Short mmCIF file of C-alpha atoms in Angstrom, two decimals:
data_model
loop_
_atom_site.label_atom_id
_atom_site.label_comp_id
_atom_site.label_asym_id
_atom_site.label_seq_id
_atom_site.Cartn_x
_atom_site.Cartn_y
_atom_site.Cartn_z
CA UNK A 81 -39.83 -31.70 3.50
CA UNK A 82 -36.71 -32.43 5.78
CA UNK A 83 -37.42 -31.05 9.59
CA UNK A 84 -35.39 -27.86 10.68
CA UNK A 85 -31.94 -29.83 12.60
CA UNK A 86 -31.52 -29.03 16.07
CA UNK A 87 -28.12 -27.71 15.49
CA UNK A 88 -25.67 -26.67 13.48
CA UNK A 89 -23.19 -28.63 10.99
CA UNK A 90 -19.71 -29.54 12.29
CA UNK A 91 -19.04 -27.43 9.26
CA UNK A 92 -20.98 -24.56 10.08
CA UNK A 93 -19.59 -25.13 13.65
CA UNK A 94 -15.86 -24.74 13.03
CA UNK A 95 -16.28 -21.67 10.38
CA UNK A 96 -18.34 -19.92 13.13
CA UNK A 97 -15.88 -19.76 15.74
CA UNK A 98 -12.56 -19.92 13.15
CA UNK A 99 -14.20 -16.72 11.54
CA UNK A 100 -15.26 -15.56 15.24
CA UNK A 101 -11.36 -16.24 16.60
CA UNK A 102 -9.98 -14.61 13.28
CA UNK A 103 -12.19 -11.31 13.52
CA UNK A 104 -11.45 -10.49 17.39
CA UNK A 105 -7.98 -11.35 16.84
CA UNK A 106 -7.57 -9.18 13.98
CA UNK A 107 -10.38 -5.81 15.32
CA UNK A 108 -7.79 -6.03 18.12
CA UNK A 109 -4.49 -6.19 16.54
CA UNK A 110 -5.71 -3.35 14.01
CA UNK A 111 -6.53 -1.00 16.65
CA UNK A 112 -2.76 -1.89 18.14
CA UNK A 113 -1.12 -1.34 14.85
CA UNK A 114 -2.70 1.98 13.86
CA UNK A 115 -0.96 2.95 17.23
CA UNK A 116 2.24 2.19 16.85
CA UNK A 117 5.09 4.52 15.63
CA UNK A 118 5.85 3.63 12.32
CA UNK A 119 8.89 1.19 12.04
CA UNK A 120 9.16 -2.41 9.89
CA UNK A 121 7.26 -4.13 13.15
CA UNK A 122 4.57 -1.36 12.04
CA UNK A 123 4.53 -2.61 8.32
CA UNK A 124 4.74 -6.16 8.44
CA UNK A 125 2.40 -6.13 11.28
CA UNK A 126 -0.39 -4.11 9.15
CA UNK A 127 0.66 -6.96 6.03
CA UNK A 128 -0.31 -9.49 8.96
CA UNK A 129 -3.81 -8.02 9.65
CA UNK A 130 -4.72 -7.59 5.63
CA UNK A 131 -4.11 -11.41 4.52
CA UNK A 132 -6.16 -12.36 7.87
CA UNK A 133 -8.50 -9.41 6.63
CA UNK A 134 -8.25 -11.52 3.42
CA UNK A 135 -8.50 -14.72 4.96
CA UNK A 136 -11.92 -13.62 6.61
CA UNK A 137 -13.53 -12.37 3.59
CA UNK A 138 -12.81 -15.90 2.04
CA UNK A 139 -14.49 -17.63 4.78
CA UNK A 140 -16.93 -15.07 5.77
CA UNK A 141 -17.95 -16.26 2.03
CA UNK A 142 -17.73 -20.09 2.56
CA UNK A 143 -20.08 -19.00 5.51
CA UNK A 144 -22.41 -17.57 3.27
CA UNK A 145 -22.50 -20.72 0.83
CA UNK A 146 -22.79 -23.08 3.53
CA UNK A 147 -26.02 -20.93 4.36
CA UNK A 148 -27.32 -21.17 1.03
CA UNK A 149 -27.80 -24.93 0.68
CA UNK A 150 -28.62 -26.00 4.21
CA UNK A 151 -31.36 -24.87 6.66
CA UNK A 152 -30.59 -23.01 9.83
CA UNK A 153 -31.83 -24.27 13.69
CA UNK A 154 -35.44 -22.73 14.27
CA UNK A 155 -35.08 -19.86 16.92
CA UNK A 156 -36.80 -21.63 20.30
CA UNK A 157 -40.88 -20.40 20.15
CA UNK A 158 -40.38 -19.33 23.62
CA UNK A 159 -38.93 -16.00 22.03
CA UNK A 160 -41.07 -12.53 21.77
CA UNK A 161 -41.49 -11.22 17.75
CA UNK A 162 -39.02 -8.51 18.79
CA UNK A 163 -36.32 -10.69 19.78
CA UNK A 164 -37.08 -12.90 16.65
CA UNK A 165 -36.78 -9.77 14.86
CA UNK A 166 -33.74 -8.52 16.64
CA UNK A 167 -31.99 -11.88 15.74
CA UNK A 168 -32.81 -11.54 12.25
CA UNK A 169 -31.80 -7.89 11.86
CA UNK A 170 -28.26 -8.46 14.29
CA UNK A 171 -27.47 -11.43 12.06
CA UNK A 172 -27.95 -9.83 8.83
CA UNK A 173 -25.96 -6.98 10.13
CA UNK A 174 -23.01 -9.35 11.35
CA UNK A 175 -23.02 -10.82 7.57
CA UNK A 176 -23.05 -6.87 5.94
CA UNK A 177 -20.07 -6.02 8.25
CA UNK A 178 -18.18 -9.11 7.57
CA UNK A 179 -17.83 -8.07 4.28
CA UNK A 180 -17.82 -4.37 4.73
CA UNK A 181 -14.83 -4.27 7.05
CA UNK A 182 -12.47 -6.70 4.69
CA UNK A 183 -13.38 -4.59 1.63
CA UNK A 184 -13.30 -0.96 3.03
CA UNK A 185 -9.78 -2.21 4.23
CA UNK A 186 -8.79 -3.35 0.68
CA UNK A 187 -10.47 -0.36 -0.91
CA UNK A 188 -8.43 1.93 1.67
CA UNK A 189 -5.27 -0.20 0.88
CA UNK A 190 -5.37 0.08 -2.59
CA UNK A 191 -6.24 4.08 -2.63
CA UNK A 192 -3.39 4.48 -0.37
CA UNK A 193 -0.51 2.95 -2.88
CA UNK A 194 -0.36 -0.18 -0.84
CA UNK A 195 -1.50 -3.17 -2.94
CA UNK A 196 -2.24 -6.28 -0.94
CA UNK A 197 -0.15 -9.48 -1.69
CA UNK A 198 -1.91 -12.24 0.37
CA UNK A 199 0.81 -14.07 2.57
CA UNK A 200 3.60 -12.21 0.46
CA UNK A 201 2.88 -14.46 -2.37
CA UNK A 202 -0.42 -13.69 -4.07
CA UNK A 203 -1.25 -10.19 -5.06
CA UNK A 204 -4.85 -9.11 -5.16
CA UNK A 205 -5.89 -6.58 -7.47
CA UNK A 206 -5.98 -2.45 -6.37
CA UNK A 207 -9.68 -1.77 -7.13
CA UNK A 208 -8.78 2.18 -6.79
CA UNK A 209 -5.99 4.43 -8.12
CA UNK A 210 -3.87 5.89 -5.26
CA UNK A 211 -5.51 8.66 -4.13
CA UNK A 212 -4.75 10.97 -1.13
CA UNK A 213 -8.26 12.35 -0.33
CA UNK A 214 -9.99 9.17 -1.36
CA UNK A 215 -7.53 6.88 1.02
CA UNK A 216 -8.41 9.17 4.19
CA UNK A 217 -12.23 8.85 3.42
CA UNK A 218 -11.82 5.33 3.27
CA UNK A 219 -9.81 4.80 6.40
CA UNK A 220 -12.28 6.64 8.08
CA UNK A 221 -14.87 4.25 6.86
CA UNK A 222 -12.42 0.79 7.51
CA UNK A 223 -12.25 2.72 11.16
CA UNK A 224 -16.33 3.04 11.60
CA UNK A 225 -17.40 -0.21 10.50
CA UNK A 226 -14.93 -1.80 12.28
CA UNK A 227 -15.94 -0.63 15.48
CA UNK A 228 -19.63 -1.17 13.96
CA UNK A 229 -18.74 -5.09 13.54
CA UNK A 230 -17.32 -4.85 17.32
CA UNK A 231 -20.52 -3.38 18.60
CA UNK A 232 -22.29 -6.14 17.09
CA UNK A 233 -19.85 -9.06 17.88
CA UNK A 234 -20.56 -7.97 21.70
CA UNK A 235 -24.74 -8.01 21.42
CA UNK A 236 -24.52 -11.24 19.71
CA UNK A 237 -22.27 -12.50 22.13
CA UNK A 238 -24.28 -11.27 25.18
CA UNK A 239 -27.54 -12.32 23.33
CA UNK A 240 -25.78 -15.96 23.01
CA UNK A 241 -25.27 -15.70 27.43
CA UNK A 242 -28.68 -14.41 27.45
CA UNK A 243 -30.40 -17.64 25.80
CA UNK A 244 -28.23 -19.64 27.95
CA UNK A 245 -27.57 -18.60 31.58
CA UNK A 246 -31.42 -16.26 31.76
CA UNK A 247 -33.28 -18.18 29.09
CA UNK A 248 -32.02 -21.91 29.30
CA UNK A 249 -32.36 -22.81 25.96
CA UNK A 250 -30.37 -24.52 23.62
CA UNK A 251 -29.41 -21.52 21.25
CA UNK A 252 -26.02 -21.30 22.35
CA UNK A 253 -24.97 -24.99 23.14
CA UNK A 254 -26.34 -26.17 19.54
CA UNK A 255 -23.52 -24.06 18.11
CA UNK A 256 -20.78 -25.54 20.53
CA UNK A 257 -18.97 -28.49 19.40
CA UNK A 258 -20.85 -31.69 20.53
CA UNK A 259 -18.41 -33.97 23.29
CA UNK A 260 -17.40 -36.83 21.81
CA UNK A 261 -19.87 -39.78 22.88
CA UNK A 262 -18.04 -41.90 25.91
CA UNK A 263 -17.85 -45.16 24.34
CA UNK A 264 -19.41 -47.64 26.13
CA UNK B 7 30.68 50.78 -31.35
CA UNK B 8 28.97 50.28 -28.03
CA UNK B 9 25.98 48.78 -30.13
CA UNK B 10 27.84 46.24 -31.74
CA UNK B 11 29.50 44.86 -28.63
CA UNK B 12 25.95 44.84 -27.64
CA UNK B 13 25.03 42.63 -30.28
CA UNK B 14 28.33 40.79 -29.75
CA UNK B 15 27.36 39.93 -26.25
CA UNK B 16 23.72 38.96 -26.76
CA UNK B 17 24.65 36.38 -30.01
CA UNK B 18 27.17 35.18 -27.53
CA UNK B 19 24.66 34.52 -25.08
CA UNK B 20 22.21 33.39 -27.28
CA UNK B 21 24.80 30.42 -28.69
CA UNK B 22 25.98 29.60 -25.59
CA UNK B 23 21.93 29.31 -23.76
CA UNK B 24 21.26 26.97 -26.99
CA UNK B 25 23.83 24.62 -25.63
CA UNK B 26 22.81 24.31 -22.64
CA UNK B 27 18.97 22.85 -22.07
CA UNK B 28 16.59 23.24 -18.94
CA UNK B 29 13.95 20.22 -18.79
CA UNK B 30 10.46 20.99 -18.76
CA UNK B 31 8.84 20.43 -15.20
CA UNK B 32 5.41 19.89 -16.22
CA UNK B 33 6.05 17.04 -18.67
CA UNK B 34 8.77 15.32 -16.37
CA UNK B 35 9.00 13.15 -13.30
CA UNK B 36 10.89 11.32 -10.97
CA UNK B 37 9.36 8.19 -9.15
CA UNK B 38 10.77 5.11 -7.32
CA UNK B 39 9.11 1.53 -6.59
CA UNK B 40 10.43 0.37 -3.22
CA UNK B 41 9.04 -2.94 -2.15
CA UNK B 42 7.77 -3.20 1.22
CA UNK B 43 6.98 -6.64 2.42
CA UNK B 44 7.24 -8.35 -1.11
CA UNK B 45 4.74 -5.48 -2.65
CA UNK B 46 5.88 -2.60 -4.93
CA UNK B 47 4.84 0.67 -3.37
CA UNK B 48 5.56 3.51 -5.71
CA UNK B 49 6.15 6.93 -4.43
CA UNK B 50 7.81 10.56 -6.23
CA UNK B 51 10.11 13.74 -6.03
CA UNK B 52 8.23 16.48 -7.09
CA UNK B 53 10.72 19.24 -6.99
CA UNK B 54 14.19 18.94 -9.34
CA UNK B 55 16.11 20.62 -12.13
CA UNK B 56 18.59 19.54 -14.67
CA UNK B 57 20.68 21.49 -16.81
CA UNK B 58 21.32 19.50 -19.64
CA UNK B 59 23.35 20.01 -23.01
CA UNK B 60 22.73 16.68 -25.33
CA UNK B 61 22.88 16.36 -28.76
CA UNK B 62 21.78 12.99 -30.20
CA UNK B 63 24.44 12.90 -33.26
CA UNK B 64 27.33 13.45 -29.95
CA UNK B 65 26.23 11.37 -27.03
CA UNK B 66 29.73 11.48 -26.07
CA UNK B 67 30.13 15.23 -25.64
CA UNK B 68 26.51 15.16 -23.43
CA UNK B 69 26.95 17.16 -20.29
CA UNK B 70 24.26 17.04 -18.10
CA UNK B 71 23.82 17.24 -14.43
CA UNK B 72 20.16 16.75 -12.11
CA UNK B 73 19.52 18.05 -8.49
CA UNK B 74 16.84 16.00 -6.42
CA UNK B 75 14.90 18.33 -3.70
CA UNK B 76 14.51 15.32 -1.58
CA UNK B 77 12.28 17.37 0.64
CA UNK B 78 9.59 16.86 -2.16
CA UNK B 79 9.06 12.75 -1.34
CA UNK B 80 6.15 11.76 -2.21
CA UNK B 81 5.16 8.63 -0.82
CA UNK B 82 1.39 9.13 -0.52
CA UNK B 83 0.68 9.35 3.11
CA UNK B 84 1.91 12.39 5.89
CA UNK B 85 3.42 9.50 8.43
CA UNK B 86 5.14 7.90 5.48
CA UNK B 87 6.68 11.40 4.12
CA UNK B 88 7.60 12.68 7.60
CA UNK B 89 9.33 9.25 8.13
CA UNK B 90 11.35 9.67 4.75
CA UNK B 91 13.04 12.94 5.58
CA UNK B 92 13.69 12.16 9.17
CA UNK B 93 17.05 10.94 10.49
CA UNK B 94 17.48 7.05 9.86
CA UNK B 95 15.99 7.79 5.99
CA UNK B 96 17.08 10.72 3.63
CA UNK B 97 17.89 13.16 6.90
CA UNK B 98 16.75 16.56 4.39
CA UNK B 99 17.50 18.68 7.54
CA UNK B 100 21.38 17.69 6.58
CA UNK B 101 21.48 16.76 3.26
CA UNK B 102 18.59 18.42 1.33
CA UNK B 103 19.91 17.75 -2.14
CA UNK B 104 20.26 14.31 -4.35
CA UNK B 105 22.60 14.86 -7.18
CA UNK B 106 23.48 12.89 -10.20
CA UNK B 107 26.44 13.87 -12.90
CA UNK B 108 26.54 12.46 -15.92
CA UNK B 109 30.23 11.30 -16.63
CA UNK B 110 29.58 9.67 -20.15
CA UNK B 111 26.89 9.32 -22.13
CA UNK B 112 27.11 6.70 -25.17
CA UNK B 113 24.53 5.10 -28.28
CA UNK B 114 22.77 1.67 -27.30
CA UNK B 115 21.64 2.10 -30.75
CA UNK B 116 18.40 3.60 -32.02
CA UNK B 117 16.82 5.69 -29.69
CA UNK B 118 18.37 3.92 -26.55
CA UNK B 119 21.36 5.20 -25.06
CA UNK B 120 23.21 4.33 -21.54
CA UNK B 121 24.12 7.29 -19.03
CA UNK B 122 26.62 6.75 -16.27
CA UNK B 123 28.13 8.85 -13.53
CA UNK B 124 27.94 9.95 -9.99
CA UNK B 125 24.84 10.03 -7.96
CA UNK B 126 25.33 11.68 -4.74
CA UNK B 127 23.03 10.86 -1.92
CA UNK B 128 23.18 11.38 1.80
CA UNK B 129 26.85 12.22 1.77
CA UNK B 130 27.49 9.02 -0.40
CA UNK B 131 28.43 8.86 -3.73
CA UNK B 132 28.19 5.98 -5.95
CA UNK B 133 28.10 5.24 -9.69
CA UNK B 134 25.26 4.57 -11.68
CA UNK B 135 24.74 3.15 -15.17
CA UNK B 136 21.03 4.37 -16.55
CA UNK B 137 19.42 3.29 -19.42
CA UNK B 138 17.59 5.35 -21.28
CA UNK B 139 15.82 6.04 -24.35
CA UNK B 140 15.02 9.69 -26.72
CA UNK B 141 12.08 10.50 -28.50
CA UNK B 142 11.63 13.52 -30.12
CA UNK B 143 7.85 15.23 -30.85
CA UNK B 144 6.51 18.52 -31.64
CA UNK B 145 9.83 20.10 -30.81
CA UNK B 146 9.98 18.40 -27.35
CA UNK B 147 12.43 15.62 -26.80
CA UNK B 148 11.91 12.79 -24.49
CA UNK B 149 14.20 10.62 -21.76
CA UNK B 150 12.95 8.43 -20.44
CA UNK B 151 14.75 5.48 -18.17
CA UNK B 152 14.83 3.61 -15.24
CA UNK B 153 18.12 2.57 -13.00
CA UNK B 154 18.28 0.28 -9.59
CA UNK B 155 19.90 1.98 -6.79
CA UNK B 156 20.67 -0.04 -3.38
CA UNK B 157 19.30 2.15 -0.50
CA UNK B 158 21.55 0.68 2.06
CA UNK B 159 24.75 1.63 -0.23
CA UNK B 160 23.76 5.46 0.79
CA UNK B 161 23.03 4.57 4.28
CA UNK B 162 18.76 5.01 3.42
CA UNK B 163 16.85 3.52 5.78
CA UNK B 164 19.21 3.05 9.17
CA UNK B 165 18.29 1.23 12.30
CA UNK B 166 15.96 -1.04 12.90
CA UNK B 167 15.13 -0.08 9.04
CA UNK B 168 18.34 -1.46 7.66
CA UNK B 169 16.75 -4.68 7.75
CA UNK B 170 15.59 -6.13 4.01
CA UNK B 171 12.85 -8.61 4.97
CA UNK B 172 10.42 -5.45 5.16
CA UNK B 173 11.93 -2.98 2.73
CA UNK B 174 13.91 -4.57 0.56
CA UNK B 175 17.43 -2.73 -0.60
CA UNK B 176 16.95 -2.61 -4.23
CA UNK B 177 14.97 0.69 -5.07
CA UNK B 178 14.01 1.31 -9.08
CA UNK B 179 14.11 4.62 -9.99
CA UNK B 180 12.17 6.03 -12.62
CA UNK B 181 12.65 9.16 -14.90
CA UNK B 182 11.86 10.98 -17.60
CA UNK B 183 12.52 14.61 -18.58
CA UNK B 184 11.61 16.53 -21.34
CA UNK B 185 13.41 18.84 -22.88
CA UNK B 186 13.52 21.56 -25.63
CA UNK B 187 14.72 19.90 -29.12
CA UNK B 188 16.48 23.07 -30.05
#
């Protein structure tokens, strides 16, 4: 048997904080959209947040793969069984919600009449007929787990400070991209 | 005497109400694909009437003439309906009624046929060629057809919204009204 790696895959590396980068960006721009009075800026802007919406799912996925066939860092012993637990349960949570919030907004899309055409060029199938009632449940739901995945972007971000600046270990830097060696 | 002017009257009134058709709301419709950012959104007018007097062996003497309430948009959200009857869109406040006159109705062959004439919209008038076809069941008869209309020639969509990139000019309308056979 191959020992647990200290840290993460250049792979795993860059999807973390592309996906990380793409899902502030687009909890933020959402919220800024819904807001605004509705005029083209208004409609292309909410066709901008579904294909990144889209573009998340597909890595959120890759994420998930990459998961599947290589082994993840060991969580420092120093921690306390409820902070190994809380890491387990927060990071199964981020994984639910990066799915959840993608597909609620399709679902909510496609009950709504507004079929999703990735970059303008692709169009992904409506899994719902348009339905009034059905769309408004829905955005409801897009609304509540997005602010869900926010809550939970902001403990595992201050859990990430925590292990560094209070804790001192190497949970945090082992998912930062490594310096390039000086060469000699 | 008086009863057989009576009877006069009413046969008079009877031919002349055979002439002339009303369509059957329940088993007709009016929708529209506009395409928003490259994607076809479909929405509908729920409220219109038609008076219509067509006979399939004379396509040529058809009369027939349709009025839109364009306060009935459907477009399947509250912001989006408020939006289309406001101002810069249909304005309904000032011009509540879409109308379309049939000028000339002639045989495609078959069951299709081609309608043309005025469509009135917004205070603009244009003419439109429609396609259509006729089928006739269980003493119901059938149009069905579809025509393009270009929103901008009728002033839909002003402003900022006059732009194409996010809803693009060409709008397809849909129809189809049924109507007594006899």
């Amino acid at each position: 048997m191959t020992p647990a790696p200290t840290r993460y895959t250049p792979t795993a590396i860059a999807l973390h904080w592309i996906v990380a980068a793409l899902i502030i960006f687009n909890l933020c721009f959402g919220l800024y959209t819904v807001g605004l009075p509705l005029s083209p800026t208004k409609l292309r802007y909410f066709s901008f947040h579904k294909w990144i919406g889209v573009t998340i799912l597909g890595l959120a996925s890759a994420r998930l793969l990459w998961r599947a066939f290589h082994p993840v860092p060991a969580l420092p012993a120093s921690m306390k069984p409820w902070e190994l637990k809380a890491a387990h349960v927060s990071h199964a949570l981020l994984y639910v919600l990066f799915f959840a919030a993608p597909l609620t907004g399709w679902l909510f899309s496609s009950a709504a009449g507004f079929q999703t055409v990735y970059l303008g060029l692709i169009p992904i199938p409506d899994l719902l007929h348009k339905n009034k009632e059905v769309a408004e449940v829905l955005r409801i739901t897009h609304h509540w787990v997005d602010y869900a995945l926010a809550a939970v972007i902001v403990v595992h971000a201050a859990a990430a400070l925590k292990h560094h600046f209070i804790d001192r270990d190497d949970v945090l830097v082992r998912m930062l991209p490594r310096p390039k060696p000086k060469s000699p | 005497m008086k009863s057989i002017f009576l009877a006069a009257t009413l046969a008079l009134a009877a031919l002349s109400s055979a002439a002339q058709q009303k369509i059957i709301p329940a088993q007709s419709s009016i929708r529209f694909v506009t395409t928003q950012m490259n994607v076809p959104v479909e929405g509908a007018f729920h409220r219109f009437d038609a008076t219509v007097s067509f006979d399939p062996k004379h396509p040529e003497a058809t009369k027939a003439e349709f009025e839109v309430e364009l306060g009935s948009i459907d477009l399947g959200t509250d912001e989006g309906d408020h939006e289309a009857k406001g101002k810069a869109w249909l304005n309904v406040a000032a011009f509540p009624k879409a109308r379309f006159v049939a000028s000339s109705v002639k045989s495609l062959g078959g069951d299709r046929y081609e309608a043309s004439g005025a469509l009135a919209i917004k205070g603009a008038t244009q003419n439109v060629v429609a396609p259509f076809t006729l089928k006739e069941a269980n003493g119901v008869r059938v149009v069905e057809g579809q025509f393009a209309v270009k929103r901008l020639q009728y002033k839909i969509g002003e402003g900022a919204w006059a732009a194409t990139d996010t809803v693009a000019d060409e709008v397809l309308v849909r129809f189809k009204f049924a109507l007594p056979a006899k």
